[in-house]
Tab-separated table of C-alpha atoms in Angstrom:
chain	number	residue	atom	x	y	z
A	1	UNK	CA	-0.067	-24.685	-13.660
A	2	UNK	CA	1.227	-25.703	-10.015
A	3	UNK	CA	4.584	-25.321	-9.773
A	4	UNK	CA	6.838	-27.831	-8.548
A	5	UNK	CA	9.741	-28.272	-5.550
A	6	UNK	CA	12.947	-26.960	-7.749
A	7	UNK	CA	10.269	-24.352	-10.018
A	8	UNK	CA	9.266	-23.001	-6.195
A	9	UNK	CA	12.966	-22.715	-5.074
A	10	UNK	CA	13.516	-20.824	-8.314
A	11	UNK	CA	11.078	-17.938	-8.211
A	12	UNK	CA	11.392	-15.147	-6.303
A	13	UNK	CA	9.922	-14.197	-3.065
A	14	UNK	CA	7.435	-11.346	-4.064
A	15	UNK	CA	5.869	-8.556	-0.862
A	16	UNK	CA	2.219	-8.727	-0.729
A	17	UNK	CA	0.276	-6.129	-0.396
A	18	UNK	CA	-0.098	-6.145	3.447
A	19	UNK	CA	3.831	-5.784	4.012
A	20	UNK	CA	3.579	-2.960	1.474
A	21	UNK	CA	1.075	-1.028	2.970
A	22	UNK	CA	2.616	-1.060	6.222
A	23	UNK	CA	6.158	-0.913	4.866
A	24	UNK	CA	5.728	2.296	3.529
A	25	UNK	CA	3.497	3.291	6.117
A	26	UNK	CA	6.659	2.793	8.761
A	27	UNK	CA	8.742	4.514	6.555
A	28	UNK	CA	6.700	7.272	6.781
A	29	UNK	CA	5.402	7.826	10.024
A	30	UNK	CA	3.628	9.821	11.722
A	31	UNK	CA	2.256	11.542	8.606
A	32	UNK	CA	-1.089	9.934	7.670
A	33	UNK	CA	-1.909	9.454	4.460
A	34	UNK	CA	-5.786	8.525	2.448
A	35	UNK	CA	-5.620	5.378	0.452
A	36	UNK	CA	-6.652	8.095	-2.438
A	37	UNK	CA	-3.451	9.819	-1.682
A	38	UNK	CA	-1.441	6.948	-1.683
A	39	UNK	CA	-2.728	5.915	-5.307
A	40	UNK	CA	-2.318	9.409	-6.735
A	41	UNK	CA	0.927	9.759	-5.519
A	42	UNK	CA	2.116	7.037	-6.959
A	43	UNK	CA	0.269	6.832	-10.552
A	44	UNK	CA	2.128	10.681	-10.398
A	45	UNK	CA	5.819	9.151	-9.618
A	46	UNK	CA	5.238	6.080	-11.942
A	47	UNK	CA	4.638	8.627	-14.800
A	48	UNK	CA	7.639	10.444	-13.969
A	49	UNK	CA	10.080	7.692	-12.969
A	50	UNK	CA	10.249	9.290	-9.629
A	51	UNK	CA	12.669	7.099	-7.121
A	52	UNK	CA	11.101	7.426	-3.530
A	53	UNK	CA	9.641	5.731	-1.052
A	54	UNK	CA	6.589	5.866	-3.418
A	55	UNK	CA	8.436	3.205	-5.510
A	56	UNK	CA	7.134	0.519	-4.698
A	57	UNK	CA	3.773	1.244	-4.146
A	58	UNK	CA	4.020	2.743	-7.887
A	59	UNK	CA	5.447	-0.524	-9.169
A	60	UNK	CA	2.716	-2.461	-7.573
A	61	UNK	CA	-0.037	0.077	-8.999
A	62	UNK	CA	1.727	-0.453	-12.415
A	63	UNK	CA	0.966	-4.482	-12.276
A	64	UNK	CA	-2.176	-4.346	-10.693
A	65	UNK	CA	-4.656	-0.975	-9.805
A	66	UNK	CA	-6.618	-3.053	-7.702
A	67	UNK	CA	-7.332	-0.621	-4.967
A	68	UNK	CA	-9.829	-3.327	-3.159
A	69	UNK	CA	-6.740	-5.076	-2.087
A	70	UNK	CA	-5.012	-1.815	-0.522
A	71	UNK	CA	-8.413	-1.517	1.347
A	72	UNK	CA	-8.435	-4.801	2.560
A	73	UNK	CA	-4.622	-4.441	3.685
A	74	UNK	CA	-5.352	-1.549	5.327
A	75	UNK	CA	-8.159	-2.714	7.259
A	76	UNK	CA	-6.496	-5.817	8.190
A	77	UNK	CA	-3.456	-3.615	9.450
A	78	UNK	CA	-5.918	-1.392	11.532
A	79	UNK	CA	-7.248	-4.742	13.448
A	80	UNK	CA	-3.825	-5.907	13.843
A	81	UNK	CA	-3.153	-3.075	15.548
A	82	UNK	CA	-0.072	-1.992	13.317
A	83	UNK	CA	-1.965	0.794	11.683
A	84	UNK	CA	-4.522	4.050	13.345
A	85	UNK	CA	-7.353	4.652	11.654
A	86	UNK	CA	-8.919	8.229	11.973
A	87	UNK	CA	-12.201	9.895	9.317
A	88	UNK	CA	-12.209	13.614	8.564
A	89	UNK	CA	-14.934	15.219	6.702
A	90	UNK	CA	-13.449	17.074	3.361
A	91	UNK	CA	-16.718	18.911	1.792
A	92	UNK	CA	-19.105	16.798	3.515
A	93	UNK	CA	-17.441	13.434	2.346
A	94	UNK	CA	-16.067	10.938	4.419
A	95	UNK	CA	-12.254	10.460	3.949
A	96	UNK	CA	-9.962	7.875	6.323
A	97	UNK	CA	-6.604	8.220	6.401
A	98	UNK	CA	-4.556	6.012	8.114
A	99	UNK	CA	-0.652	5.813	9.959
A	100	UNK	CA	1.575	3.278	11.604
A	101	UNK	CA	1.083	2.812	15.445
């Protein structure tokens, strides 16, 4: 259902995914992290009602594990030119892990 003038003025301003991603990226700079990290880290502090800069990214994980999106964001903040993009190989697999410029 669209929502109109007054509904809009009403709801809340919500981050997306991109502000997010590099929010917490900022916050933690220089340390790189995987975007496998990232989700593990914060599926662990969800579970344990952990307050930290994983917060958010937890409460966004809890309403949606769509880790397509966090890719896309990430990519998006690497041609930007807001986030560095390096690969290591772990085992023989590809892994990129990414930091704030």
């Amino acid at each position: 259902m669209p929502l109109s003038e007054a509904q809009w003025e009403q709801a809340e301003p919500d981050d997306n995914v991109i502000a997010l991603v590099y929010g917490f990226l900022e916050s933690e700079k220089p340390t790189a992290y995987s975007i496998e990290e990232i989700f593990s880290q914060a599926e662990a502090n969800v579970q344990s009602d952990s307050s930290s800069t994983w917060e958010d990214v937890g409460a966004l994980l809890g309403e949606q594990s769509a880790e397509e999106q966090y890719r896309w964001a990430f990519e998006y903040l690497v041609h930007a030119g807001e986030l560095e993009k390096r690969a290591v190989f772990d085992g023989g697999e590809k892994v990129e892990f990414y930091r704030a410029t």
